[in-house]
PDB file of C-alpha atoms in Angstrom:
ATOM      1  CA  MET X   1      18.146  29.100  54.566  1.00 76.00           C
ATOM      2  CA  ASN X   2      22.144  28.763  54.529  1.00 87.00           C
ATOM      3  CA  LEU X   3      24.054  28.221  51.520  1.00 90.00           C
ATOM      4  CA  SER X   4      24.126  24.427  51.856  1.00 89.00           C
ATOM      5  CA  ALA X   5      20.878  23.851  51.888  1.00 91.00           C
ATOM      6  CA  ARG X   6      20.024  26.202  48.991  1.00 94.00           C
ATOM      7  CA  ILE X   7      22.638  23.703  47.179  1.00 94.00           C
ATOM      8  CA  ALA X   8      20.864  20.799  48.662  1.00 95.00           C
ATOM      9  CA  LEU X   9      17.835  21.472  47.118  1.00 96.00           C
ATOM     10  CA  LEU X  10      18.884  22.990  43.948  1.00 97.00           C
ATOM     11  CA  ALA X  11      20.750  19.627  43.389  1.00 97.00           C
ATOM     12  CA  LEU X  12      17.847  17.426  44.570  1.00 97.00           C
ATOM     13  CA  ALA X  13      15.561  19.356  42.093  1.00 98.00           C
ATOM     14  CA  GLY X  14      18.549  19.078  39.214  1.00 98.00           C
ATOM     15  CA  ALA X  15      18.375  14.922  40.048  1.00 98.00           C
ATOM     16  CA  ILE X  16      14.755  14.962  39.536  1.00 98.00           C
ATOM     17  CA  ALA X  17      14.992  17.003  36.224  1.00 98.00           C
ATOM     18  CA  THR X  18      17.499  14.748  34.940  1.00 97.00           C
ATOM     19  CA  GLY X  19      15.968  11.319  36.088  1.00 95.00           C
ATOM     20  CA  SER X  20      12.582  12.432  34.404  1.00 96.00           C
ATOM     21  CA  ALA X  21      14.299  13.265  31.323  1.00 96.00           C
ATOM     22  CA  TYR X  22      16.044   9.993  31.053  1.00 95.00           C
ATOM     23  CA  ARG X  23      12.738   8.486  31.725  1.00 94.00           C
ATOM     24  CA  LEU X  24      10.552  10.535  29.502  1.00 95.00           C
ATOM     25  CA  GLN X  25      13.060   9.976  26.240  1.00 93.00           C
ATOM     26  CA  GLY X  26      13.231   6.322  26.916  1.00 89.00           C
ATOM     27  CA  GLN X  27      15.144   3.831  25.248  1.00 91.00           C
ATOM     28  CA  ARG X  28      15.157   2.145  21.627  1.00 92.00           C
ATOM     29  CA  ILE X  29      16.653  -0.510  19.815  1.00 93.00           C
ATOM     30  CA  ASP X  30      17.177   0.140  16.167  1.00 92.00           C
ATOM     31  CA  GLU X  31      17.087  -2.271  13.466  1.00 94.00           C
ATOM     32  CA  ASN X  32      20.406  -3.661  13.789  1.00 94.00           C
ATOM     33  CA  GLY X  33      19.880  -4.474  17.407  1.00 93.00           C
ATOM     34  CA  ILE X  34      21.806  -1.706  18.954  1.00 94.00           C
ATOM     35  CA  LEU X  35      20.373   0.064  22.076  1.00 93.00           C
ATOM     36  CA  HIS X  36      19.924   4.017  21.865  1.00 92.00           C
ATOM     37  CA  GLU X  37      19.164   5.888  25.448  1.00 92.00           C
ATOM     38  CA  PRO X  38      20.822   9.047  26.825  1.00 92.00           C
ATOM     39  CA  PHE X  39      23.072   6.886  29.431  1.00 92.00           C
ATOM     40  CA  ALA X  40      25.278  10.270  30.428  1.00 94.00           C
ATOM     41  CA  LEU X  41      21.511  11.091  32.221  1.00 95.00           C
ATOM     42  CA  VAL X  42      22.298   8.229  34.560  1.00 95.00           C
ATOM     43  CA  PRO X  43      25.754   9.077  36.528  1.00 96.00           C
ATOM     44  CA  ILE X  44      24.507  12.840  36.468  1.00 97.00           C
ATOM     45  CA  THR X  45      21.327  11.828  37.975  1.00 97.00           C
ATOM     46  CA  TYR X  46      23.857   9.738  40.656  1.00 97.00           C
ATOM     47  CA  LEU X  47      25.823  12.802  41.268  1.00 98.00           C
ATOM     48  CA  LEU X  48      23.243  15.147  41.800  1.00 98.00           C
ATOM     49  CA  ILE X  49      21.853  12.583  44.392  1.00 98.00           C
ATOM     50  CA  ALA X  50      24.727  12.525  46.205  1.00 98.00           C
ATOM     51  CA  VAL X  51      25.657  16.602  45.925  1.00 97.00           C
ATOM     52  CA  SER X  52      22.219  17.062  47.622  1.00 97.00           C
ATOM     53  CA  GLY X  53      22.519  14.377  50.261  1.00 96.00           C
ATOM     54  CA  LEU X  54      26.406  15.812  51.492  1.00 96.00           C
ATOM     55  CA  SER X  55      25.053  19.448  50.984  1.00 95.00           C
ATOM     56  CA  ALA X  56      21.807  18.284  53.508  1.00 93.00           C
ATOM     57  CA  VAL X  57      24.468  16.657  55.962  1.00 94.00           C
ATOM     58  CA  LEU X  58      26.156  19.601  55.969  1.00 92.00           C
ATOM     59  CA  SER X  59      23.697  22.147  56.518  1.00 90.00           C
ATOM     60  CA  VAL X  60      22.409  20.206  59.548  1.00 90.00           C
ATOM     61  CA  ALA X  61      25.802  19.808  60.797  1.00 89.00           C
ATOM     62  CA  CYS X  62      26.505  23.375  60.415  1.00 86.00           C
ATOM     63  CA  ARG X  63      22.889  24.264  62.051  1.00 82.00           C
ATOM     64  CA  LYS X  64      23.698  22.279  65.145  1.00 73.00           C
ATOM     65  CA  GLN X  65      26.809  24.555  65.800  1.00 68.00           C
TER      66      GLN X  65
END
């Protein structure tokens, strides 16, 4: 398994972990009507999905050469 495939798997595992953490932590609205949620996990999850996809494409492209 080459480096880009390992990066793809690691990034995918991180995306699953951060997405799960977002779902498990949940959202709540306090008594003042303010929404509290772990919003920072959303862009991190999407970033890790993108890194995983790009690394997977790179891994396949390097394997064909």
